[in-house]
Amino acid sequence: MTQVIEHSQTTRQMMRLVVFTIAGYRFGLPLESILRVVNVPEELKSSASGMLEVVPVGEYTLTVLNLRSQLSMTQGQTQAVSTRSQAEFLVVTQVETELCALRVDAPPDLIEIDAAAIRQLPAPYRQGHPLSIASHVVVLPQGKATLAIFLLEMKRVLALSENSLG
């Protein structure tokens, strides 16, 4: 499922991630799982930002997932999130046969990481925590600090969104 790039000079395996921000958290998905990144359509900009919206796009139906409200409640970042709501993008991916899009705060970045840097998310985050939508984490040095990127498990994201409706 994940494309791994091997460098001939070393035995390091590299992986390309599309990294984006939602409510102050950085998330990532493997590059090959991303179908497209687009601006939020006008009809979604003016809609109430529910957790799950369905939008017809040509002959397809796109399920748009908005994780911002759930994640911002845990961080207390409602003000920061609302000021950024003007520049939203959709990261389009596919979960089995369903086309899904995540509403993200800014255009995503493409990064290459060493596959050995990927760690399973610690147990406390995998149960009952808002970050349980992630399966793994990558912690990268960022000057004197570190940067955590949570690798999303799209089946969990979709299940969480569907559960929030009922």
Tab-separated table of C-alpha atoms in Angstrom:
chain	number	residue	atom	x	y	z
A	1	MET	CA	0.000	0.000	0.000
A	2	THR	CA	2.748	2.460	0.867
A	3	GLN	CA	5.296	3.280	-1.779
A	4	VAL	CA	8.813	2.945	-0.447
A	5	ILE	CA	11.739	4.543	-2.249
A	6	GLU	CA	15.108	2.853	-1.916
A	7	HIS	CA	18.254	4.888	-2.417
A	8	SER	CA	21.043	2.979	-4.099
A	9	GLN	CA	23.772	4.633	-2.004
A	10	THR	CA	22.273	3.590	1.335
A	11	THR	CA	19.866	1.008	2.686
A	12	ARG	CA	17.477	3.687	3.948
A	13	GLN	CA	13.915	3.382	2.769
A	14	MET	CA	12.234	6.703	2.142
A	15	MET	CA	8.529	7.439	2.017
A	16	ARG	CA	6.704	10.426	0.534
A	17	LEU	CA	3.962	11.947	2.670
A	18	VAL	CA	1.409	14.631	1.945
A	19	VAL	CA	1.280	16.664	5.173
A	20	PHE	CA	-1.546	19.028	6.126
A	21	THR	CA	-2.906	20.832	9.174
A	22	ILE	CA	-6.329	20.478	10.770
A	23	ALA	CA	-7.053	22.440	13.975
A	24	GLY	CA	-3.371	22.860	14.783
A	25	TYR	CA	-2.473	19.176	14.372
A	26	ARG	CA	-0.254	17.993	11.527
A	27	PHE	CA	-1.475	14.898	9.709
A	28	GLY	CA	-0.051	12.904	6.850
A	29	LEU	CA	-1.083	10.400	4.226
A	30	PRO	CA	1.145	8.483	1.804
A	31	LEU	CA	1.455	10.315	-1.510
A	32	GLU	CA	0.037	7.422	-3.517
A	33	SER	CA	-3.200	7.483	-1.495
A	34	ILE	CA	-3.949	11.102	-2.495
A	35	LEU	CA	-6.064	11.494	-5.621
A	36	ARG	CA	-6.149	15.284	-5.704
A	37	VAL	CA	-5.921	18.515	-3.688
A	38	VAL	CA	-8.522	21.170	-4.567
A	39	ASN	CA	-9.991	24.406	-3.229
A	40	VAL	CA	-13.154	24.019	-1.176
A	41	PRO	CA	-16.131	24.419	-3.549
A	42	GLU	CA	-18.274	27.529	-3.041
A	43	GLU	CA	-21.285	25.492	-1.878
A	44	LEU	CA	-19.223	24.123	1.031
A	45	LYS	CA	-17.759	27.494	2.026
A	46	SER	CA	-21.182	28.839	2.940
A	47	SER	CA	-22.551	25.625	4.462
A	48	ALA	CA	-22.701	24.885	8.159
A	49	SER	CA	-19.472	23.070	8.868
A	50	GLY	CA	-20.840	19.720	9.971
A	51	MET	CA	-18.628	16.706	10.515
A	52	LEU	CA	-19.781	14.962	7.341
A	53	GLU	CA	-21.128	16.420	4.111
A	54	VAL	CA	-21.914	14.807	0.768
A	55	VAL	CA	-21.180	16.765	-2.395
A	56	PRO	CA	-21.882	15.704	-5.999
A	57	VAL	CA	-18.825	16.218	-8.209
A	58	GLY	CA	-19.635	15.374	-11.815
A	59	GLU	CA	-20.703	11.732	-11.914
A	60	TYR	CA	-19.199	11.042	-8.471
A	61	THR	CA	-20.371	11.655	-4.923
A	62	LEU	CA	-17.689	12.982	-2.613
A	63	THR	CA	-17.917	12.522	1.168
A	64	VAL	CA	-16.320	15.594	2.771
A	65	LEU	CA	-15.036	15.053	6.304
A	66	ASN	CA	-14.573	18.020	8.605
A	67	LEU	CA	-12.495	16.997	11.627
A	68	ARG	CA	-11.814	20.565	12.715
A	69	SER	CA	-14.590	20.902	15.313
A	70	GLN	CA	-13.725	17.661	17.079
A	71	LEU	CA	-9.983	18.325	17.112
A	72	SER	CA	-10.215	22.021	18.050
A	73	MET	CA	-12.339	21.246	21.115
A	74	THR	CA	-9.482	19.186	22.525
A	75	GLN	CA	-6.901	21.884	21.863
A	76	GLY	CA	-8.988	24.928	22.750
A	77	GLN	CA	-8.060	26.388	19.353
A	78	THR	CA	-11.457	27.535	18.175
A	79	GLN	CA	-10.308	31.135	17.570
A	80	ALA	CA	-7.215	30.163	15.585
A	81	VAL	CA	-9.258	27.749	13.511
A	82	SER	CA	-12.050	30.209	12.685
A	83	THR	CA	-9.578	32.835	11.426
A	84	ARG	CA	-8.073	30.327	9.025
A	85	SER	CA	-11.404	29.076	7.680
A	86	GLN	CA	-11.113	31.414	4.666
A	87	ALA	CA	-8.284	29.384	3.055
A	88	GLU	CA	-9.616	25.845	3.048
A	89	PHE	CA	-8.586	23.020	0.799
A	90	LEU	CA	-9.796	19.483	0.239
A	91	VAL	CA	-7.417	16.532	0.228
A	92	VAL	CA	-9.211	13.883	-1.835
A	93	THR	CA	-8.527	10.205	-1.216
A	94	GLN	CA	-10.349	6.910	-1.609
A	95	VAL	CA	-11.415	4.561	1.198
A	96	GLU	CA	-12.223	1.234	-0.441
A	97	THR	CA	-14.823	2.287	-3.047
A	98	GLU	CA	-15.794	5.615	-1.461
A	99	LEU	CA	-14.277	8.948	-2.496
A	100	CYS	CA	-13.508	11.050	0.589
A	101	ALA	CA	-12.098	14.510	1.091
A	102	LEU	CA	-10.635	16.043	4.236
A	103	ARG	CA	-11.102	19.759	4.860
A	104	VAL	CA	-7.670	21.141	5.689
A	105	ASP	CA	-6.521	24.574	6.828
A	106	ALA	CA	-3.880	25.340	4.184
A	107	PRO	CA	-2.342	23.812	1.069
A	108	PRO	CA	-0.574	20.566	2.022
A	109	ASP	CA	3.170	19.968	1.773
A	110	LEU	CA	4.979	17.028	0.231
A	111	ILE	CA	7.818	15.680	2.358
A	112	GLU	CA	10.095	12.683	2.187
A	113	ILE	CA	10.852	10.849	5.415
A	114	ASP	CA	12.930	7.879	6.456
A	115	ALA	CA	10.495	4.962	6.871
A	116	ALA	CA	12.407	3.960	10.037
A	117	ALA	CA	11.180	7.187	11.700
A	118	ILE	CA	7.567	5.957	11.665
A	119	ARG	CA	6.365	4.690	15.047
A	120	GLN	CA	3.083	3.187	16.153
A	121	LEU	CA	0.930	5.699	17.993
A	122	PRO	CA	1.159	5.108	21.785
A	123	ALA	CA	-1.728	3.140	23.311
A	124	PRO	CA	-3.352	6.082	25.208
A	125	TYR	CA	-3.904	7.851	21.876
A	126	ARG	CA	-5.426	4.816	20.165
A	127	GLN	CA	-8.491	4.547	22.423
A	128	GLY	CA	-10.982	7.296	23.134
A	129	HIS	CA	-8.598	10.122	22.213
A	130	PRO	CA	-9.339	12.438	19.265
A	131	LEU	CA	-6.051	11.328	17.712
A	132	SER	CA	-7.286	7.722	17.597
A	133	ILE	CA	-7.918	8.449	13.900
A	134	ALA	CA	-4.165	8.088	13.444
A	135	SER	CA	-2.308	4.796	13.471
A	136	HIS	CA	1.307	5.981	13.493
A	137	VAL	CA	3.351	9.074	14.234
A	138	VAL	CA	6.533	10.541	12.815
A	139	VAL	CA	8.533	12.883	15.032
A	140	LEU	CA	10.952	15.084	13.102
A	141	PRO	CA	13.563	17.491	14.490
A	142	GLN	CA	12.594	21.110	13.824
A	143	GLY	CA	15.444	23.307	15.039
A	144	LYS	CA	15.463	23.020	18.846
A	145	ALA	CA	11.933	21.582	18.893
A	146	THR	CA	10.278	18.587	17.274
A	147	LEU	CA	7.425	18.269	14.811
A	148	ALA	CA	4.887	15.444	15.188
A	149	ILE	CA	3.023	14.233	12.113
A	150	PHE	CA	0.163	11.822	12.765
A	151	LEU	CA	-0.442	9.320	9.963
A	152	LEU	CA	-4.172	9.014	9.410
A	153	GLU	CA	-5.972	5.723	9.109
A	154	MET	CA	-8.744	6.737	6.719
A	155	LYS	CA	-11.024	3.808	7.647
A	156	ARG	CA	-10.987	5.078	11.262
A	157	VAL	CA	-11.626	8.654	10.132
A	158	LEU	CA	-14.620	7.573	8.064
A	159	ALA	CA	-15.986	5.368	10.868
A	160	LEU	CA	-15.641	8.213	13.392
A	161	SER	CA	-17.472	10.589	11.056
A	162	GLU	CA	-20.297	8.126	10.454
A	163	ASN	CA	-20.599	7.389	14.193
A	164	SER	CA	-20.903	11.100	14.992
A	165	LEU	CA	-24.070	11.252	12.878
A	166	GLY	CA	-25.936	8.588	14.794
